[in-house]
Amino acid sequence: MQVAPPTDNEEARLKALLDYDILDTEEERVFDELAQLASEICETPIALISLVDPKRQWFKASVGLDAKETPRDIAFCAHAIHQQNLFEVEDALQDPRFFDNPLVTNKPNVRFYAGTPLITPEGLAIGTLCAIDHKPKKLNEFQANALAILGRNVISQMELRRKIKLLKEHDKNKTAFLSNMSHELRTPLNAIISFSGLLIQDENQAVDDDKLREYLRHIEYSGKRLLGVINTVLDINKIEAGMMSLDPSPCNIRNLMSRLNGILALSAQEKHLDLQTDIATDMPKMIMLDEAKFGQIVLNLVSNAIKYTPPYKSVMVSLSNRQDRLCLSVQDQGIGICHADKAKLFSPFQQVGDNKKTQGSGLGLAITKSLVELMQGNIKVQSEPQFGSTFSIELPLHLPTGNTPEPSPVDSKPLFKPQSRILVVEDNEINQVVIEAMLATYNLSATIVDSGEAALEVLQDEVFELIFMDIHLPGMNGIETSEYIRKNLSPMPIVALSADTFEHERTKNSPSVFDDFLTKPVEGDKLLAVLTQYLSQN
Ligand code: ADP
């Protein structure tokens, strides 16, 4: 007897087989019927769908045989998977490879064997559809052809089965995601609505100044958390739609890390965690970097490290320069991640481990990985449950060309021309009040109109030094209005002010009708930067 050796592509073959997740599953009618057809067409008492794993052949379907599996070293199918086409043994007793095989000399007394390999779309033979008889035989051309067709159908059914499973899994993850998201959105909304309601109803001013500030802080914090959740969901959509692009500029990496540290230090302190940052001395001062995206990567990884590490432990962030690669590692002493969960970690909508007690959308690491890959880098995780995790990323390190002056920080006490003329085109009344109040903090006032048409009317008689333009407007939208201004009126800076972050991505890389883009809710420092650029006295 000859034992069939492992196939040349054994590792890939086994992986493909395991990926179907079909071994040791229940009987399924569609496979039983395909085996039945094989037995009837080939006119043999036995037909099997046999899948060959490292040790055995296991039968997904069988006709005329009670066994569920037999050892691989005596399996005819282990020979058949070396072929791309039909493997036929007309009389096993006359064949030196099989004459003394126990399957031939004992039950089920195989004399005739014909197996068509089950070949995956990648070309890997994971098993066979075979027909077996107790007497010598040869398939005619029609039977051989039909067996091959049925074999291809077995694989199609297995592919279909896998796709249905994936879809179900995806659906399950999305349902879990939505239920989690509902919680993530309702918690901060609850705080915002409840505290603002309390303040509105407080006609007798029972809420003292300290309480008032505390309530306002809760409202601000909850609003920011809400914004964070919304941005995360929008980001994953932008990534999936291929709309995320890079915007590198010269960056002082030490300053950036210290700013990020400032953002993270508070939550580390609240948990009494020792948050340390180490930047290698050979790290260049200025590098080319998309600061916002790199910042998001650092914030995601370090806030996870803080979130999943118990109090009084430490989190270490290090940045080094390894052969012109920027290496960031975030090491924690937290709960760690088990081996099985590591594979799921970077998929969207996946939360792993026991994280019922922590906040999160399960999107952070999926976004982080996509951002790292967008920057031509890679991300890895090493982790030991109970002992902690280390997330490491590597990015190509680019230096600015020429002598780039470091961007000077925005002056914190800006001086604007006292009578600066600003036009705000905004249809939402609350947003009108918000921008008016924000401008008032710099002693600036604005003419406010609620449509593109109204803006054009005002612009017939007046010239403005700066226009803030909402994009979604009733009638003429902000883009159409701005295009009209560009073509027909004297040049003036137009800054888009929109809550549509997708519009921002769309206009980013093409010549835009806007000089700048601010996203609502407007961050104070971004508004200040725009005002400084267009209205500064110097
Ligand atoms: P989430 O917003 O839920 O934190 P992430 O995508 O950032 O989503 O993380 C996915 C899951 O990975 C988390 O739910 C958590 O179980 C696990 N995880 C991420 N970072 C760590 C870490 N540093 N230590 C332990 N588990 C982590």
mmCIF file of N, CA and C in Angstrom, residues 23-100:
data_model
loop_
_atom_site.group_PDB
_atom_site.id
_atom_site.type_symbol
_atom_site.label_atom_id
_atom_site.label_comp_id
_atom_site.label_asym_id
_atom_site.label_seq_id
_atom_site.Cartn_x
_atom_site.Cartn_y
_atom_site.Cartn_z
ATOM 1 N N LEU A 23 -16.027 21.463 8.448
ATOM 2 C CA LEU A 23 -15.672 20.171 9.036
ATOM 3 C C LEU A 23 -16.529 19.918 10.279
ATOM 4 N N ASP A 24 -16.978 18.690 10.439
ATOM 5 C CA ASP A 24 -17.764 18.273 11.609
ATOM 6 C C ASP A 24 -19.070 19.044 11.786
ATOM 7 N N THR A 25 -19.641 19.504 10.686
ATOM 8 C CA THR A 25 -20.949 20.164 10.780
ATOM 9 C C THR A 25 -22.045 19.135 10.485
ATOM 10 N N GLU A 26 -23.272 19.538 10.734
ATOM 11 C CA GLU A 26 -24.426 18.666 10.509
ATOM 12 C C GLU A 26 -24.581 18.348 9.016
ATOM 13 N N GLU A 27 -25.392 17.318 8.742
ATOM 14 C CA GLU A 27 -25.716 17.018 7.348
ATOM 15 C C GLU A 27 -26.508 18.178 6.750
ATOM 16 N N GLU A 28 -26.311 18.445 5.442
ATOM 17 C CA GLU A 28 -27.110 19.480 4.774
ATOM 18 C C GLU A 28 -27.655 18.888 3.487
ATOM 19 N N ARG A 29 -28.953 19.159 3.265
ATOM 20 C CA ARG A 29 -29.664 18.475 2.193
ATOM 21 C C ARG A 29 -29.006 18.673 0.829
ATOM 22 N N VAL A 30 -28.558 19.915 0.562
ATOM 23 C CA VAL A 30 -28.027 20.183 -0.770
ATOM 24 C C VAL A 30 -26.785 19.316 -1.053
ATOM 25 N N PHE A 31 -25.955 19.072 -0.032
ATOM 26 C CA PHE A 31 -24.770 18.224 -0.250
ATOM 27 C C PHE A 31 -25.179 16.756 -0.361
ATOM 28 N N ASP A 32 -26.163 16.347 0.487
ATOM 29 C CA ASP A 32 -26.647 14.961 0.399
ATOM 30 C C ASP A 32 -27.172 14.678 -1.014
ATOM 31 N N GLU A 33 -27.910 15.661 -1.574
ATOM 32 C CA GLU A 33 -28.500 15.429 -2.895
ATOM 33 C C GLU A 33 -27.443 15.377 -3.997
ATOM 34 N N LEU A 34 -26.386 16.174 -3.838
ATOM 35 C CA LEU A 34 -25.317 16.122 -4.852
ATOM 36 C C LEU A 34 -24.620 14.750 -4.812
ATOM 37 N N ALA A 35 -24.421 14.220 -3.596
ATOM 38 C CA ALA A 35 -23.815 12.886 -3.475
ATOM 39 C C ALA A 35 -24.751 11.836 -4.076
ATOM 40 N N GLN A 36 -26.040 11.989 -3.804
ATOM 41 C CA GLN A 36 -27.044 11.063 -4.346
ATOM 42 C C GLN A 36 -26.993 11.040 -5.880
ATOM 43 N N LEU A 37 -26.929 12.265 -6.469
ATOM 44 C CA LEU A 37 -26.858 12.367 -7.934
ATOM 45 C C LEU A 37 -25.600 11.679 -8.466
ATOM 46 N N ALA A 38 -24.469 11.883 -7.765
ATOM 47 C CA ALA A 38 -23.205 11.268 -8.209
ATOM 48 C C ALA A 38 -23.353 9.747 -8.218
ATOM 49 N N SER A 39 -23.971 9.207 -7.153
ATOM 50 C CA SER A 39 -24.133 7.759 -7.070
ATOM 51 C C SER A 39 -25.042 7.245 -8.201
ATOM 52 N N GLU A 40 -26.137 7.997 -8.476
ATOM 53 C CA GLU A 40 -27.064 7.530 -9.514
ATOM 54 C C GLU A 40 -26.452 7.641 -10.908
ATOM 55 N N ILE A 41 -25.785 8.772 -11.186
ATOM 56 C CA ILE A 41 -25.223 8.968 -12.531
ATOM 57 C C ILE A 41 -24.069 7.986 -12.785
ATOM 58 N N CYS A 42 -23.225 7.779 -11.771
ATOM 59 C CA CYS A 42 -22.075 6.889 -11.974
ATOM 60 C C CYS A 42 -22.451 5.423 -11.770
ATOM 61 N N GLU A 43 -23.677 5.188 -11.342
ATOM 62 C CA GLU A 43 -24.174 3.827 -11.098
ATOM 63 C C GLU A 43 -23.274 3.069 -10.139
ATOM 64 N N THR A 44 -23.001 3.711 -9.003
ATOM 65 C CA THR A 44 -22.197 3.057 -7.964
ATOM 66 C C THR A 44 -23.005 3.060 -6.665
ATOM 67 N N PRO A 45 -22.824 2.038 -5.824
ATOM 68 C CA PRO A 45 -23.610 2.001 -4.575
ATOM 69 C C PRO A 45 -23.155 3.057 -3.570
ATOM 70 N N ILE A 46 -21.910 3.536 -3.721
ATOM 71 C CA ILE A 46 -21.380 4.495 -2.733
ATOM 72 C C ILE A 46 -20.973 5.781 -3.447
ATOM 73 N N ALA A 47 -21.322 6.925 -2.831
ATOM 74 C CA ALA A 47 -20.788 8.212 -3.304
ATOM 75 C C ALA A 47 -20.567 9.089 -2.074
ATOM 76 N N LEU A 48 -19.473 9.846 -2.096
ATOM 77 C CA LEU A 48 -19.103 10.629 -0.903
ATOM 78 C C LEU A 48 -18.640 12.024 -1.274
ATOM 79 N N ILE A 49 -18.938 12.978 -0.377
ATOM 80 C CA ILE A 49 -18.221 14.262 -0.454
ATOM 81 C C ILE A 49 -17.217 14.193 0.671
ATOM 82 N N SER A 50 -15.947 14.063 0.301
ATOM 83 C CA SER A 50 -14.920 13.794 1.299
ATOM 84 C C SER A 50 -13.975 14.994 1.396
ATOM 85 N N LEU A 51 -13.742 15.457 2.628
ATOM 86 C CA LEU A 51 -12.852 16.604 2.835
ATOM 87 C C LEU A 51 -11.615 16.111 3.578
ATOM 88 N N VAL A 52 -10.445 16.453 3.042
ATOM 89 C CA VAL A 52 -9.215 15.846 3.566
ATOM 90 C C VAL A 52 -8.500 16.832 4.499
ATOM 91 N N ASP A 53 -8.499 16.516 5.804
ATOM 92 C CA ASP A 53 -7.792 17.375 6.768
ATOM 93 C C ASP A 53 -6.448 16.725 7.110
ATOM 94 N N PRO A 54 -5.658 17.240 8.075
ATOM 95 C CA PRO A 54 -4.319 16.682 8.263
ATOM 96 C C PRO A 54 -4.315 15.191 8.603
ATOM 97 N N LYS A 55 -5.340 14.723 9.313
ATOM 98 C CA LYS A 55 -5.284 13.349 9.814
ATOM 99 C C LYS A 55 -6.301 12.408 9.188
ATOM 100 N N ARG A 56 -7.373 12.950 8.611
ATOM 101 C CA ARG A 56 -8.479 12.066 8.209
ATOM 102 C C ARG A 56 -9.164 12.623 6.961
ATOM 103 N N GLN A 57 -10.012 11.766 6.359
ATOM 104 C CA GLN A 57 -10.962 12.323 5.408
ATOM 105 C C GLN A 57 -12.316 12.279 6.116
ATOM 106 N N TRP A 58 -13.005 13.416 6.096
ATOM 107 C CA TRP A 58 -14.298 13.521 6.784
ATOM 108 C C TRP A 58 -15.379 13.720 5.724
ATOM 109 N N PHE A 59 -16.505 12.995 5.887
ATOM 110 C CA PHE A 59 -17.530 13.020 4.847
ATOM 111 C C PHE A 59 -18.628 14.033 5.154
ATOM 112 N N LYS A 60 -18.734 15.053 4.315
ATOM 113 C CA LYS A 60 -19.830 16.020 4.468
ATOM 114 C C LYS A 60 -21.147 15.361 4.041
ATOM 115 N N ALA A 61 -21.071 14.471 3.048
ATOM 116 C CA ALA A 61 -22.272 13.747 2.636
ATOM 117 C C ALA A 61 -21.843 12.354 2.234
ATOM 118 N N SER A 62 -22.699 11.369 2.523
ATOM 119 C CA SER A 62 -22.353 10.015 2.081
ATOM 120 C C SER A 62 -23.604 9.236 1.713
ATOM 121 N N VAL A 63 -23.426 8.452 0.640
ATOM 122 C CA VAL A 63 -24.498 7.562 0.207
ATOM 123 C C VAL A 63 -23.905 6.154 0.256
ATOM 124 N N GLY A 64 -24.592 5.230 0.916
ATOM 125 C CA GLY A 64 -24.160 3.831 0.910
ATOM 126 C C GLY A 64 -23.002 3.517 1.832
ATOM 127 N N LEU A 65 -22.689 4.428 2.775
ATOM 128 C CA LEU A 65 -21.585 4.170 3.711
ATOM 129 C C LEU A 65 -21.960 4.766 5.056
ATOM 130 N N ASP A 66 -21.738 3.978 6.137
ATOM 131 C CA ASP A 66 -22.139 4.490 7.453
ATOM 132 C C ASP A 66 -21.064 5.349 8.106
ATOM 133 N N ALA A 67 -19.793 5.035 7.777
ATOM 134 C CA ALA A 67 -18.695 5.745 8.458
ATOM 135 C C ALA A 67 -18.772 7.249 8.208
ATOM 136 N N LYS A 68 -18.348 8.070 9.207
ATOM 137 C CA LYS A 68 -18.311 9.532 9.044
ATOM 138 C C LYS A 68 -16.930 9.986 8.594
ATOM 139 N N GLU A 69 -15.917 9.161 8.853
ATOM 140 C CA GLU A 69 -14.547 9.527 8.489
ATOM 141 C C GLU A 69 -13.674 8.291 8.468
ATOM 142 N N THR A 70 -12.519 8.392 7.769
ATOM 143 C CA THR A 70 -11.516 7.316 7.858
ATOM 144 C C THR A 70 -10.145 7.979 7.932
ATOM 145 N N PRO A 71 -9.098 7.270 8.414
ATOM 146 C CA PRO A 71 -7.777 7.899 8.501
ATOM 147 C C PRO A 71 -7.281 8.340 7.120
ATOM 148 N N ARG A 72 -6.521 9.439 7.122
ATOM 149 C CA ARG A 72 -6.057 9.989 5.846
ATOM 150 C C ARG A 72 -5.088 9.035 5.147
ATOM 151 N N ASP A 73 -4.250 8.286 5.941
ATOM 152 C CA ASP A 73 -3.201 7.507 5.271
ATOM 153 C C ASP A 73 -3.729 6.312 4.486
ATOM 154 N N ILE A 74 -5.016 5.947 4.693
ATOM 155 C CA ILE A 74 -5.558 4.875 3.848
ATOM 156 C C ILE A 74 -6.569 5.409 2.817
ATOM 157 N N ALA A 75 -6.743 6.766 2.798
ATOM 158 C CA ALA A 75 -7.816 7.331 1.967
ATOM 159 C C ALA A 75 -7.420 7.411 0.487
ATOM 160 N N PHE A 76 -8.296 6.932 -0.389
ATOM 161 C CA PHE A 76 -8.097 7.097 -1.838
ATOM 162 C C PHE A 76 -8.106 8.598 -2.168
ATOM 163 N N CYS A 77 -8.978 9.329 -1.448
ATOM 164 C CA CYS A 77 -9.129 10.759 -1.744
ATOM 165 C C CYS A 77 -7.829 11.525 -1.497
ATOM 166 N N ALA A 78 -6.999 11.020 -0.547
ATOM 167 C CA ALA A 78 -5.723 11.693 -0.269
ATOM 168 C C ALA A 78 -4.821 11.641 -1.509
ATOM 169 N N HIS A 79 -5.026 10.616 -2.363
ATOM 170 C CA HIS A 79 -4.299 10.546 -3.650
ATOM 171 C C HIS A 79 -4.960 11.491 -4.661
ATOM 172 N N ALA A 80 -6.305 11.472 -4.635
ATOM 173 C CA ALA A 80 -7.046 12.233 -5.661
ATOM 174 C C ALA A 80 -6.770 13.733 -5.570
ATOM 175 N N ILE A 81 -6.515 14.235 -4.341
ATOM 176 C CA ILE A 81 -6.315 15.693 -4.219
ATOM 177 C C ILE A 81 -4.978 16.155 -4.782
ATOM 178 N N HIS A 82 -4.140 15.208 -5.229
ATOM 179 C CA HIS A 82 -2.901 15.601 -5.917
ATOM 180 C C HIS A 82 -3.176 15.957 -7.373
ATOM 181 N N GLN A 83 -4.398 15.629 -7.835
ATOM 182 C CA GLN A 83 -4.735 15.829 -9.245
ATOM 183 C C GLN A 83 -5.593 17.080 -9.423
ATOM 184 N N GLN A 84 -5.651 17.569 -10.628
ATOM 185 C CA GLN A 84 -6.582 18.650 -10.947
ATOM 186 C C GLN A 84 -7.831 18.066 -11.608
ATOM 187 N N ASN A 85 -7.693 16.818 -12.165
ATOM 188 C CA ASN A 85 -8.824 16.207 -12.870
ATOM 189 C C ASN A 85 -9.203 14.881 -12.215
ATOM 190 N N LEU A 86 -10.072 14.143 -12.896
ATOM 191 C CA LEU A 86 -10.588 12.884 -12.341
ATOM 192 C C LEU A 86 -9.458 11.916 -11.976
ATOM 193 N N PHE A 87 -9.566 11.307 -10.787
ATOM 194 C CA PHE A 87 -8.633 10.257 -10.364
ATOM 195 C C PHE A 87 -9.434 8.964 -10.330
ATOM 196 N N GLU A 88 -9.027 8.012 -11.180
ATOM 197 C CA GLU A 88 -9.837 6.805 -11.317
ATOM 198 C C GLU A 88 -8.980 5.561 -11.092
ATOM 199 N N VAL A 89 -9.475 4.644 -10.237
ATOM 200 C CA VAL A 89 -8.800 3.354 -10.027
ATOM 201 C C VAL A 89 -9.814 2.293 -10.462
ATOM 202 N N GLU A 90 -9.524 1.654 -11.598
ATOM 203 C CA GLU A 90 -10.545 0.757 -12.154
ATOM 204 C C GLU A 90 -10.681 -0.531 -11.348
ATOM 205 N N ASP A 91 -9.532 -1.059 -10.886
ATOM 206 C CA ASP A 91 -9.609 -2.267 -10.060
ATOM 207 C C ASP A 91 -8.525 -2.170 -9.001
ATOM 208 N N ALA A 92 -8.946 -1.864 -7.767
ATOM 209 C CA ALA A 92 -7.985 -1.608 -6.687
ATOM 210 C C ALA A 92 -7.110 -2.832 -6.419
ATOM 211 N N LEU A 93 -7.662 -4.029 -6.579
ATOM 212 C CA LEU A 93 -6.890 -5.244 -6.286
ATOM 213 C C LEU A 93 -5.711 -5.405 -7.239
ATOM 214 N N GLN A 94 -5.825 -4.805 -8.430
ATOM 215 C CA GLN A 94 -4.751 -4.899 -9.421
ATOM 216 C C GLN A 94 -3.797 -3.714 -9.330
ATOM 217 N N ASP A 95 -4.022 -2.823 -8.380
ATOM 218 C CA ASP A 95 -3.237 -1.579 -8.345
ATOM 219 C C ASP A 95 -2.241 -1.640 -7.186
ATOM 220 N N PRO A 96 -0.910 -1.568 -7.472
ATOM 221 C CA PRO A 96 0.090 -1.707 -6.399
ATOM 222 C C PRO A 96 -0.089 -0.679 -5.280
ATOM 223 N N ARG A 97 -0.739 0.449 -5.565
ATOM 224 C CA ARG A 97 -0.907 1.478 -4.523
ATOM 225 C C ARG A 97 -2.000 1.091 -3.520
ATOM 226 N N PHE A 98 -2.939 0.208 -3.959
ATOM 227 C CA PHE A 98 -4.131 -0.006 -3.127
ATOM 228 C C PHE A 98 -4.465 -1.473 -2.804
ATOM 229 N N PHE A 99 -3.776 -2.468 -3.463
ATOM 230 C CA PHE A 99 -4.272 -3.850 -3.376
ATOM 231 C C PHE A 99 -4.395 -4.358 -1.929
ATOM 232 N N ASP A 100 -3.474 -3.880 -1.023
ATOM 233 C CA ASP A 100 -3.534 -4.369 0.362
ATOM 234 C C ASP A 100 -4.092 -3.308 1.324
#
